[in-house]
Coordinates of C-alpha atoms and ligand atoms in Angstrom, one line a residue:
X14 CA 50.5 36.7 -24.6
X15 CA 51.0 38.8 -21.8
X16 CA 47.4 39.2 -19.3
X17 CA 47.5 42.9 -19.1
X18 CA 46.8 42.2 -23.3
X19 CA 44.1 40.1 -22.8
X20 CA 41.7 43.0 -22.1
X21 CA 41.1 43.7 -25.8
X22 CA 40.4 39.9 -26.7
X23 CA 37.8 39.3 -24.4
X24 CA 35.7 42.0 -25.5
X25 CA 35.9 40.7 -29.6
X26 CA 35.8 37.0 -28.2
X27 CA 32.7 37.8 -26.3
X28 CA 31.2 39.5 -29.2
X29 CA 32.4 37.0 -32.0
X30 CA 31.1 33.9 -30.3
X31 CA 27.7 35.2 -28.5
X32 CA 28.6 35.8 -24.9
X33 CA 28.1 39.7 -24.7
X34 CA 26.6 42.3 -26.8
X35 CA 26.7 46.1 -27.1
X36 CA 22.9 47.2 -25.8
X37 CA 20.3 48.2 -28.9
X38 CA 23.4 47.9 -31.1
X39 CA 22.0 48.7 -34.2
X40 CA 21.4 52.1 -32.5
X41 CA 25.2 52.2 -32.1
X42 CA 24.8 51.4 -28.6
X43 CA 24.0 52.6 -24.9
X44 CA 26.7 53.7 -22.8
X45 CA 27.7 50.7 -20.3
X46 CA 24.2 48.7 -21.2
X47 CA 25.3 44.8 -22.7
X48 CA 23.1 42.2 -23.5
X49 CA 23.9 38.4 -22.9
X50 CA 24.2 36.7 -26.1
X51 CA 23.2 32.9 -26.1
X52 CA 25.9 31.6 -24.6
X53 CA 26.4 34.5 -22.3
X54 CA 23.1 33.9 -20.8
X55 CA 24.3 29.9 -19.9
X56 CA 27.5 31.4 -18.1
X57 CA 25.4 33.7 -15.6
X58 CA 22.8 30.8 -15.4
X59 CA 25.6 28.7 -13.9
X60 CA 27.2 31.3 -11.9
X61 CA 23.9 32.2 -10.5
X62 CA 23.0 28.5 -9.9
X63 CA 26.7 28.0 -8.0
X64 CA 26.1 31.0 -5.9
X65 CA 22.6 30.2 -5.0
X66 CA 23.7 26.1 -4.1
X67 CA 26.6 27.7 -1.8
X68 CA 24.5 29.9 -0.1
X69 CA 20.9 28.5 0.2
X70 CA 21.3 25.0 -0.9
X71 CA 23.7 24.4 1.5
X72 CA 22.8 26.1 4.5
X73 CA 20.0 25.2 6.5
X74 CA 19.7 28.7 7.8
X75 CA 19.8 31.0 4.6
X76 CA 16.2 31.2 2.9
X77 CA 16.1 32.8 -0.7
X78 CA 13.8 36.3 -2.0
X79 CA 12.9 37.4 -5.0
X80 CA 11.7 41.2 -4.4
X81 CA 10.3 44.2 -6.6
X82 CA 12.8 46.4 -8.6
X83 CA 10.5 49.1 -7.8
X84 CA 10.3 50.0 -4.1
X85 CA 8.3 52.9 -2.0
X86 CA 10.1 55.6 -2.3
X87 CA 10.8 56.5 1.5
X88 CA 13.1 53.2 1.4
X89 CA 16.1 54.9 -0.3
X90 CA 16.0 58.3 2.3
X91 CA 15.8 55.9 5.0
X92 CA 18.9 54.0 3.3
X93 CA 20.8 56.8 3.1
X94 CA 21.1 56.4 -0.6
X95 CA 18.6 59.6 -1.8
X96 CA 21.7 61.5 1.0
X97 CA 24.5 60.0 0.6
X98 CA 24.8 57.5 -2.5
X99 CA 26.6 59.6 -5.0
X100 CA 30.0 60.5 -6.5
X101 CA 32.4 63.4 -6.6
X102 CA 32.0 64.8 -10.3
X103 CA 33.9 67.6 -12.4
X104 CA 33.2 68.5 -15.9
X105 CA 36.4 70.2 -18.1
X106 CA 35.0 73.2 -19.0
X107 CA 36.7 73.9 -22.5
X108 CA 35.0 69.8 -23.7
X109 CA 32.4 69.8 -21.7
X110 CA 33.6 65.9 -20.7
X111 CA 32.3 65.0 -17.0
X112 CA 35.0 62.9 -14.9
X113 CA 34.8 61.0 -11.4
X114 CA 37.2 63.5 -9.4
X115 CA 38.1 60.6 -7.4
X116 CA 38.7 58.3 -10.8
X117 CA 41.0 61.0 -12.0
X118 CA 43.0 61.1 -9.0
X119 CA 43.2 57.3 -9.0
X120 CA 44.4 56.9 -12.4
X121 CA 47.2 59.6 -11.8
X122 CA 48.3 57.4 -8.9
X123 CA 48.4 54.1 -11.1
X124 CA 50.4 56.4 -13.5
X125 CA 53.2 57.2 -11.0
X126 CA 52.7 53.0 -10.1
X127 CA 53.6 52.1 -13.2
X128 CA 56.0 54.4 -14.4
X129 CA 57.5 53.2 -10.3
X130 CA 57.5 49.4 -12.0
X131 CA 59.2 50.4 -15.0
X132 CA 61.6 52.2 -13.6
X133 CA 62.4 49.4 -11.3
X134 CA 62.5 47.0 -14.1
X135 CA 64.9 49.0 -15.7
X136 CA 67.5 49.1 -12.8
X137 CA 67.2 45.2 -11.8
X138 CA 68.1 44.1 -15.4
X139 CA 71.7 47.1 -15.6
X140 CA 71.8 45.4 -11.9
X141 CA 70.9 41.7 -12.2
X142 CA 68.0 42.1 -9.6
X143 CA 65.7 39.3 -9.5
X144 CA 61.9 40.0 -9.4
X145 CA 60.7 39.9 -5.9
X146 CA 64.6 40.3 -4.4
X147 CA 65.6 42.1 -1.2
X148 CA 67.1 45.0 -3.5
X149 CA 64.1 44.8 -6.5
X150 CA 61.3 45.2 -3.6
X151 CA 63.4 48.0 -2.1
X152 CA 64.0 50.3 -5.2
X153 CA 60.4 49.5 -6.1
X154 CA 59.1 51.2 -2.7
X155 CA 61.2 53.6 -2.5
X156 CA 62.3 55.2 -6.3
X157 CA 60.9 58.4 -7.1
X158 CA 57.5 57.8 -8.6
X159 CA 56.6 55.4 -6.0
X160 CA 56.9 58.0 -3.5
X161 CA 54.6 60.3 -5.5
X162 CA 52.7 57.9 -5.7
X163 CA 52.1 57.5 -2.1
X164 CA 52.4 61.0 -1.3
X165 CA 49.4 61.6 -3.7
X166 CA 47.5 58.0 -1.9
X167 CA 48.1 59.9 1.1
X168 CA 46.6 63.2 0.6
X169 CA 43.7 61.9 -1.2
X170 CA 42.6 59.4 1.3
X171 CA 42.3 62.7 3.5
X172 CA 40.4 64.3 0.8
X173 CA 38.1 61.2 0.9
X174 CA 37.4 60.7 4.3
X175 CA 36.7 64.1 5.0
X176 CA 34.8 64.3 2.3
X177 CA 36.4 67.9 1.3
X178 CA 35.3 68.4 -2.6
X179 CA 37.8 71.8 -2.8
X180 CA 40.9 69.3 -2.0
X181 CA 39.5 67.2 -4.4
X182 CA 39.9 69.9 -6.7
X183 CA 42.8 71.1 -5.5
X184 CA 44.6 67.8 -6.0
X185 CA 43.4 67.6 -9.6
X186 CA 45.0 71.3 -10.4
X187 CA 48.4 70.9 -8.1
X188 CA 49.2 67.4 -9.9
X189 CA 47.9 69.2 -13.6
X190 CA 45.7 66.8 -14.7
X191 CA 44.2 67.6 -18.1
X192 CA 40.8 66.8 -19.9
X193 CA 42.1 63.5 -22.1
X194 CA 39.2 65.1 -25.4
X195 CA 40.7 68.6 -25.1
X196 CA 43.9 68.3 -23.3
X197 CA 43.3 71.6 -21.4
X198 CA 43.4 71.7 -17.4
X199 CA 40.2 74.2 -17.4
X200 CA 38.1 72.2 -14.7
X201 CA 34.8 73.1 -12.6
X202 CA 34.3 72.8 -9.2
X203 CA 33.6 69.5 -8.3
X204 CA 30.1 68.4 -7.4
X205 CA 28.5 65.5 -5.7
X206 CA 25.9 63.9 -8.2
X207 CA 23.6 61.1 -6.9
X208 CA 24.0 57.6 -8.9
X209 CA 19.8 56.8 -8.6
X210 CA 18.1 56.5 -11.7
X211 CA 14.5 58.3 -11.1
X212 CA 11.5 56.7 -12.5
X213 CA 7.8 57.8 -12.6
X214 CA 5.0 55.5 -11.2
X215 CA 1.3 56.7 -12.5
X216 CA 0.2 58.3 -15.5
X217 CA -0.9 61.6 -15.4
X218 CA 1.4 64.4 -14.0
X219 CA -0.8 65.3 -10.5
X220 CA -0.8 62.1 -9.3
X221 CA 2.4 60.5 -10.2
X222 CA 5.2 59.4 -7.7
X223 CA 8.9 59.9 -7.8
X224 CA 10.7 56.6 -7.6
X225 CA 14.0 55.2 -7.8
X226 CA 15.7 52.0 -9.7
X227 CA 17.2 50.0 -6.9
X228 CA 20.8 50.4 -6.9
X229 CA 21.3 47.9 -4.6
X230 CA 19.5 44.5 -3.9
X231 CA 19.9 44.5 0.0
X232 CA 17.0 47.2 0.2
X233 CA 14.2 44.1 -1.0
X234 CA 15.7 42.4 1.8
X235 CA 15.6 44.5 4.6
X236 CA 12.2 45.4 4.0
X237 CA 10.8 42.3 4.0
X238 CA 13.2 41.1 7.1
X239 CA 10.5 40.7 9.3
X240 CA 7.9 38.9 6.7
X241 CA 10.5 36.4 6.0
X242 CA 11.7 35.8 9.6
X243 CA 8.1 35.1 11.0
X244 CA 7.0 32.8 7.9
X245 CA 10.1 30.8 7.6
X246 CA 10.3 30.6 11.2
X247 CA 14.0 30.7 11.4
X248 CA 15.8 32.0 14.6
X249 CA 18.8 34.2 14.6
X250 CA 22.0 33.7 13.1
X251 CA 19.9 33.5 9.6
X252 CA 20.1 34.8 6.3
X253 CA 17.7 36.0 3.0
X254 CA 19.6 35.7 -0.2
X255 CA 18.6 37.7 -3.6
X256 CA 20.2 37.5 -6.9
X257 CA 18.4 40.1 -9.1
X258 CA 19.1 43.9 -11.0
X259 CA 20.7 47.1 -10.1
X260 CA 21.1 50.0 -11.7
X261 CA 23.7 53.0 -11.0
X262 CA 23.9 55.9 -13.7
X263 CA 27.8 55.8 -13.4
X264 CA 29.9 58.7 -14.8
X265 CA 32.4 56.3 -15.6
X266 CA 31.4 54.1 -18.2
X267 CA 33.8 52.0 -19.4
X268 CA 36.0 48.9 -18.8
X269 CA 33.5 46.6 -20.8
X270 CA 30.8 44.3 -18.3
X271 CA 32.9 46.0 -15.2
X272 CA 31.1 48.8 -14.7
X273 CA 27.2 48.9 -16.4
X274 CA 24.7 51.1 -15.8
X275 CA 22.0 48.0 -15.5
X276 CA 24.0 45.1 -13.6
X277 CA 23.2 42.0 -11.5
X278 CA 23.9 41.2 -7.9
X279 CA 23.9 38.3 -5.6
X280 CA 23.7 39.5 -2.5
X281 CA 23.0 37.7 1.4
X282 CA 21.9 39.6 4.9
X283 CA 23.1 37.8 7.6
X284 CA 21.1 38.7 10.6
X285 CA 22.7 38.3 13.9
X286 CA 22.6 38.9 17.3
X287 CA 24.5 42.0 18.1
X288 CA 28.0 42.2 19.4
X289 CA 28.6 38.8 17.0
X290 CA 29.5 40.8 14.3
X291 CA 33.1 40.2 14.1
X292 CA 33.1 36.4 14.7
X293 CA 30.5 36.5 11.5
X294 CA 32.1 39.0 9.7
X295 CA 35.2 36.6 9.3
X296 CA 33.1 33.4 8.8
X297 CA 31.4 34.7 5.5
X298 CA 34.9 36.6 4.7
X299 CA 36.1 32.9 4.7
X300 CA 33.3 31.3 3.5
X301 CA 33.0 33.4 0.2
X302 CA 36.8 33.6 -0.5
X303 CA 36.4 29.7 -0.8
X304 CA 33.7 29.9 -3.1
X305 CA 36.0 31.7 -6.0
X306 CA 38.5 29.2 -5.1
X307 CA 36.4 26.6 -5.9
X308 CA 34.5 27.8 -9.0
X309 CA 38.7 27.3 -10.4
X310 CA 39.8 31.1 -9.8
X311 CA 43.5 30.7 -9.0
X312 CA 45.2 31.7 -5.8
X313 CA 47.2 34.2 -7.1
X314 CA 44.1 36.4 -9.0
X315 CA 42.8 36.7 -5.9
X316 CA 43.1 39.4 -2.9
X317 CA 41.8 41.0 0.0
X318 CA 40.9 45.0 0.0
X319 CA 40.1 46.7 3.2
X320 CA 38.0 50.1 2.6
X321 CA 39.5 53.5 2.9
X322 CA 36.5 55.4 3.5
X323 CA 33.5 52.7 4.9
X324 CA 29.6 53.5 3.2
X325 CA 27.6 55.0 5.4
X326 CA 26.1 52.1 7.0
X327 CA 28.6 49.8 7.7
X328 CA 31.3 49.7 10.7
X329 CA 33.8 47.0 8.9
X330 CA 34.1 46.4 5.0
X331 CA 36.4 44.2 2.8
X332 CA 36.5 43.6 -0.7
X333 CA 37.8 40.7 -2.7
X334 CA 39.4 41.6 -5.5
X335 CA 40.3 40.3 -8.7
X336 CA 43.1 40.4 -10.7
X337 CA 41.6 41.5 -13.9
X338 CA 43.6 42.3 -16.9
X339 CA 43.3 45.5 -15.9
X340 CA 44.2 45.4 -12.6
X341 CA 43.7 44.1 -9.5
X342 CA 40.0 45.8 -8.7
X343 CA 36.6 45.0 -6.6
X344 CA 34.4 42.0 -7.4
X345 CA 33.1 41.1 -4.1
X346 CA 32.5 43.2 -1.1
X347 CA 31.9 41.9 2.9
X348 CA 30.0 44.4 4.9
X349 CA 29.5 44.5 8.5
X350 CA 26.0 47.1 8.4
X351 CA 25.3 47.4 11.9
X352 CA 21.8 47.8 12.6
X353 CA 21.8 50.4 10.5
X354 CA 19.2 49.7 7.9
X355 CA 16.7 48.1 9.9
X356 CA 16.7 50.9 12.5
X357 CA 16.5 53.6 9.9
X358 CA 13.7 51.4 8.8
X359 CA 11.9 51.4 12.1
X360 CA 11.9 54.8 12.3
X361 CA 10.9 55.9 8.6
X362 CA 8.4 53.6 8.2
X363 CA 7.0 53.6 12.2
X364 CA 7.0 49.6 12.5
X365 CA 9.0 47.4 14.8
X366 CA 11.6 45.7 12.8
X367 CA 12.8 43.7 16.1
X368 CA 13.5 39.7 16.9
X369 CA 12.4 37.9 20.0
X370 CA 15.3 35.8 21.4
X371 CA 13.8 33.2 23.0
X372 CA 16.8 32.6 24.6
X373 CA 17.2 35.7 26.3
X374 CA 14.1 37.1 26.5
X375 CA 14.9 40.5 24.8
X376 CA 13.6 42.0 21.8
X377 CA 16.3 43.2 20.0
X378 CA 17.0 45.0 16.0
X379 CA 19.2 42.2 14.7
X380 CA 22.8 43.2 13.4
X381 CA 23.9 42.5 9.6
X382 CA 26.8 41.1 7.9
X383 CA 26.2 41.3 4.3
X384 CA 27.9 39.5 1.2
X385 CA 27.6 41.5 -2.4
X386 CA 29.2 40.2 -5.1
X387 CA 28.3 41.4 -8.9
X388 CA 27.5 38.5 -11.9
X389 CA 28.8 40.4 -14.2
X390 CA 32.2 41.2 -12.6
X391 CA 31.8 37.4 -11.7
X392 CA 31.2 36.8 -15.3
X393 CA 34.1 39.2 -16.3
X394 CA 36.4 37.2 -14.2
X395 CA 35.8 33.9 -15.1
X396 CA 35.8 35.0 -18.9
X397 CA 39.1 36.2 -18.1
X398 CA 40.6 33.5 -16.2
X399 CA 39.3 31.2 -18.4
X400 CA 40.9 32.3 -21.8
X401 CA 44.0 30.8 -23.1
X402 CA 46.1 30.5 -25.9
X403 CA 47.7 27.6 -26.7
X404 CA 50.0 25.5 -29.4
X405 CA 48.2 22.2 -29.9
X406 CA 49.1 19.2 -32.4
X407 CA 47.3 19.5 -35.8
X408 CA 47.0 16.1 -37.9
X409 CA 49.6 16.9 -40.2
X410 CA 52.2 16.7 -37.5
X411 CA 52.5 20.2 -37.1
X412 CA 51.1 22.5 -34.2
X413 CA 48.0 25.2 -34.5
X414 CA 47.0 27.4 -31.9
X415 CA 44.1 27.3 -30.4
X416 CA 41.7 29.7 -28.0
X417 CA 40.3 27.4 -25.3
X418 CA 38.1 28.6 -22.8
X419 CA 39.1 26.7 -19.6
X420 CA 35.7 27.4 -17.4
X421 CA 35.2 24.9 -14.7
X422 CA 32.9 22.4 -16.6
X423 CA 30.2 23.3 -14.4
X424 CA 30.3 27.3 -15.8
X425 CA 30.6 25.9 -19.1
X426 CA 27.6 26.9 -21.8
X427 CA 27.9 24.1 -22.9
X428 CA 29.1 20.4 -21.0
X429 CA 29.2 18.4 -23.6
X430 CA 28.7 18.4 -27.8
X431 CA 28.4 15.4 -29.8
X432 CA 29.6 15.3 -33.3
X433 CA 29.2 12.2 -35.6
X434 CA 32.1 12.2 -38.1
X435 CA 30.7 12.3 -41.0
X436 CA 27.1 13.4 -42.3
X437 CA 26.2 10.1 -43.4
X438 CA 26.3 6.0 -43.2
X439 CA 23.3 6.2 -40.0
X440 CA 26.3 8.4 -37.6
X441 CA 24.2 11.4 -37.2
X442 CA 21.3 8.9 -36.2
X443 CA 24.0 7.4 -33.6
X444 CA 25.2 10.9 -32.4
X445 CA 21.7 12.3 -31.9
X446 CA 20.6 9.5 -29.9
X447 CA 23.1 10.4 -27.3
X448 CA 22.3 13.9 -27.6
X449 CA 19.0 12.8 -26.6
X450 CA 20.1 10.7 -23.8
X451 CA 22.1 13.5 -22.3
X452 CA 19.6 16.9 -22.7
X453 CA 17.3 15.6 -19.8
X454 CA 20.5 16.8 -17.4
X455 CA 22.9 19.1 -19.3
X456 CA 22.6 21.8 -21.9
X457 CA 24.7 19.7 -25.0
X458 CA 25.0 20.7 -28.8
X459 CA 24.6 18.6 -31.3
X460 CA 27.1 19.6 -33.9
X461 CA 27.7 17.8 -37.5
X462 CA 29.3 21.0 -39.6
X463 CA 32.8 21.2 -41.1
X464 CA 35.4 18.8 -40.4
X465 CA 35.8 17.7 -37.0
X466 CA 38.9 19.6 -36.1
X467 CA 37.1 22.5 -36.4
X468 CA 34.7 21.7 -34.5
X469 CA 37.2 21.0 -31.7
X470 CA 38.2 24.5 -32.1
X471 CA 34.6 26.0 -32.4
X472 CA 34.2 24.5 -29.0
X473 CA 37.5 25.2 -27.2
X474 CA 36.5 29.1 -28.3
X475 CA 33.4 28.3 -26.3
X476 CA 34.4 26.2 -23.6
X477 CA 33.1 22.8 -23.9
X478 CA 34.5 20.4 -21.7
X479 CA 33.9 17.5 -23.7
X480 CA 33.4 16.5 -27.6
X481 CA 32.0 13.3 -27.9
X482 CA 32.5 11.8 -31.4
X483 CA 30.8 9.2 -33.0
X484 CA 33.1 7.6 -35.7
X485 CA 32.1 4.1 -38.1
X486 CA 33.8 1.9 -35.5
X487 CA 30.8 2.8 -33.6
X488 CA 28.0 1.1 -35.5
X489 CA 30.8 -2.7 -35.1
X490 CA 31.8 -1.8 -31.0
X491 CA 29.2 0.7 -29.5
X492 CA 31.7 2.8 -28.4
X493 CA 32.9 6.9 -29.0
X494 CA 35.4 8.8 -28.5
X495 CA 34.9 11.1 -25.5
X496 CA 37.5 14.2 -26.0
X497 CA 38.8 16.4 -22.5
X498 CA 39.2 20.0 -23.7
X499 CA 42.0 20.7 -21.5
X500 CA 44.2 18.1 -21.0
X501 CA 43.3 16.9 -24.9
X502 CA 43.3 13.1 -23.7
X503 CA 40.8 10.8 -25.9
X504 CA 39.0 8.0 -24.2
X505 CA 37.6 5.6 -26.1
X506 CA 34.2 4.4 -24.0
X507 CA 31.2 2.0 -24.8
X508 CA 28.2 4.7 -25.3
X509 CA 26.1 3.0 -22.5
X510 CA 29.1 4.9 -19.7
X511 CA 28.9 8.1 -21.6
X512 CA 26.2 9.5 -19.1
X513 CA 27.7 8.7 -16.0
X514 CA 31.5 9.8 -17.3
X515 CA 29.6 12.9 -17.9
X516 CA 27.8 13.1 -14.6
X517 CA 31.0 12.1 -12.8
X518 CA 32.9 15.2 -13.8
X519 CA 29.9 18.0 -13.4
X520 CA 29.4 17.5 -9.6
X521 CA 27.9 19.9 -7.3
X522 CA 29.1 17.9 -4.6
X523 CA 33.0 18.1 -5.2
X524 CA 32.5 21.7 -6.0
X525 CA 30.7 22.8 -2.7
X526 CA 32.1 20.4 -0.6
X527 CA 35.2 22.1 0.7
Ligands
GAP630 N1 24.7 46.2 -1.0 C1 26.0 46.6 -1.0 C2 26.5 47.0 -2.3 O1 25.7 47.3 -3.2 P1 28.7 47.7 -3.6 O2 30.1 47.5 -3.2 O3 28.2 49.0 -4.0 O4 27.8 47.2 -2.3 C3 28.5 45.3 -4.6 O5 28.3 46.7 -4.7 C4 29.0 44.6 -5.8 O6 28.2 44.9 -6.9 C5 30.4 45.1 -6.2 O7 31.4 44.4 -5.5 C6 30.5 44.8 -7.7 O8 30.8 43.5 -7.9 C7 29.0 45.0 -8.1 N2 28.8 46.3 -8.7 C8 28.7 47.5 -8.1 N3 28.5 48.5 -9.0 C9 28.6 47.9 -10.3 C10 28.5 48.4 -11.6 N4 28.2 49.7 -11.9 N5 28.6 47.5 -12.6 C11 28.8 46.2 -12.3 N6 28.9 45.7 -11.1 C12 28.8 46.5 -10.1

């Protein structure tokens, strides 16, 4: 199986075992709105948990928040978001379909990429190039539709950064683009169209209040900067740390839990003294590349991004990016903010938003580095890392294949199930007194249905790192069979070390540690 296939097998495997569902789906949906199914909702527990240990847990400096969805209203024009926090749209006029401008241009220049990459493929196997050769690297740079390709990167990164809509336009019409529903090349002028969802607060029409959804989490903490820095007495470099809802009406709705129009993000605001920026803007560069490392992500699927055109409050910005099986694309971004937000803040809402240094004697608004990184794109990742397909023995000799869903056993939804073998002669009783023994620290299943290959499958599809069978040798030695989902080795252990065997491998301490 090739992992630009994958893409359609995570969604059904999400849906067929409980880790995702469409939103209201008996409605037939809402556009880019999921549910997490039961074993969804373990995943993003532990992702959340191994975010929150790396960055609070283990710095003495970094103090969490929990803040309000709902926000006064004068915090998103002093943001910049009720200004600036939109996208470039333009509807075909003939379907009526509304597309990003800047999506459309992007996908034209992933066309001329990939048409670049089979072309190339083509010429190293008449030529007997290797992959990654002197000569493959060179054809692939410099064929044809590689160089529209960059032409087109070029003048569009102008476009961008200059904000010029016509050009946007322009570029859509000269490279003729058409509507994908009705095929025609009819197109509108393109619009900017703000991504804030606009709520009401108060009931009757006179007195009501225009508000906004958060779209981002960092706004919580900038407001309460100054509560937080006073109560938790911490001096500068420190940080406030927030996993919680956003919500973005995006035009673009598709690519599964990618992009949602109700998401989750764990995000940190690193105050610092200004002029530090740089020094702390590669520390937490470093800091959270490590953490995907050591949640299992592979080298390779990972990759640094530097912006084209920075948001309007930041003066440096990286993304990490995964290789999804879509494409390499953003799942984590870096942010050096200035003093942007807490300034704007100052002055919008009239109150000093200033630290003391003791050490210096000056009152000063603290700089920011931020890290942002979405759960579900985190949650996307991992399901697609995780997911492999492989030939295993059967008991007849033969080989079946299996889906196994290698999660780092801490991400599992499950660590452990316990299965007696049969339904009878006292093994459930056996198998359920372990289960017992093992709730108080991990989420385990007790499972007794079908035979138990199948429930080795059941809980490869799911992810289980271990499947702890209790067979009739038990009730003579006091001893099970403890089963290792990857590496399909069976250990044969008296059921007084089962705990600790389990507790061994689920360590927060060799997962943070690096
Ligand atoms: N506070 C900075 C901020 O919000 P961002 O790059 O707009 O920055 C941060 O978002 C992260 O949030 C992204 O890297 C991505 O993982 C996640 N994210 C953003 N929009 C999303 C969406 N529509 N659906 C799912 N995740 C999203």
């Amino acid at each position: 199986m090739n992992y630009d296939e994958l893409f359609p097998k995570i969604t059904s495997h999400a849906k067929e075992y409980g880790f995702v569902f469409p939103s209201s789906e008996i409605y037939d949906g809402l556009g880019a709105v999921y549910d997490y199914a039961q074993l969804g909702v373990e995943l993003k527990n532990n992702i959340k948990t191994a975010w929150w240990k790396a960055m609070v847990q283990m710095h003495e400096n970094i103090v969490g928040l929990d803040a309000a969805i709902l926000m006064h209203p004068t915090t998103w024009k002093a943001s910049g978001h009720v200004d600036a926090f939109s996208d470039p749209l333009i509807d075909n006029k003939d379907s009526k379909k509304r597309y990003r401008a800047d999506v459309l241009i992007e996908d034209q220049i992933a066309k001329y990429e990939s048409k670049s990459l089979k072309d190339t493929n083509k010429r190293a196997k008449k030529e007997g190039w290797e992959a990654g050769s002197e000569e493959y690297n060179k054809y692939l740079q410099g064929n044809r539709n590689a160089k529209k390709a960059q032409e087109l990167h070029q003048q569009f990164e102008v476009a961008l950064n200059s904000d010029d809509l016509d050009q946007l336009r322009n570029i859509i019409v000269e490279q003729g683009i058409a509507c994908e529903v009705s095929g025609s090349k009819n197109w509108s002028e393109v619009r900017q169209f703000n991504l804030m969802f606009k709520t009401q607060l108060g009931a009757t029409a006179d007195s009501s209040m225009d508000l906004y959804l958060r779209p981002e989490t960092a706004q919580g903490i900038f407001v309460n900067y100054l509560n937080v820095q006073k109560t938790s007495r911490q001096k500068l470099p420190f940080g406030i740390a927030q996993i919680g809802k956003a919500f973005r009406n995006e035009i673009v709705a598709r690519q599964f839990i990618f992009r949602m129009r109700e998401f989750e993000q764990m995000e940190m605001q690193f105050f610092i003294k200004p002029g530090t920026q740089k020094q702390w803007f590669e520390y937490w560069k470093e800091y959270r590349m490590n953490w995907h490392k050591a949640l299992g992500i592979k080298e390779e699927f990972l990759q640094w991004h530097e912006h084209e055109k920075l948001a309007h409050y930041a003066d440096g910005a990286e993304d990490i990016q995964f290789k999804f099986p879509f494409g390499f694309k953003e799942l984590e971004g870096i942010h050096s903010r200035t003093d942007f937000d807490l300034s704007s803040h100052e002055e919008f809402s009239g109150k000093k938003l200033r630290y003391f240094d003791p050490e210096t004697q000056e009152s000063y608004v603290p700089y920011v580095v931020e890290t942002s990184v979405g759960l579900d794109r985190t949650f996307l990742a991992h399901m697609s890392h995780a997911y492999q397909e492989e030939e295993v023995p059967n008991a007849k000799g033969g080989t079946d294949t299996r889906v196994v869903m290698k999660f780092h056993p801490l991400l599992a939804p499950y660590k452990a199930a316990v299965f007696p073998l049969v339904k009878k002669d006292g093994l459930p009783e056996i198998a359920m007194e372990i289960f017992k023994e093992l709730k108080f620290e991990h989420n385990v299943m007790y499972d007794e249905k079908d035979s138990v290959g199948r429930r080795y499958r059941r809980h490869d599809a799911i992810g289980t790192p271990f499947c702890i069978t209790v067979d009739h040798d038990t009730k003579e030695d006091n001893a099970v069979t403890v089963r290792d989902r990857d590496t399909l080795e069976q250990v044969r252990m008296p059921i007084s070390e089962v705990r600790s065997y389990i507790s061994k491998k689920l360590s927060w301490r060799d997962l943070l540690d690096w």
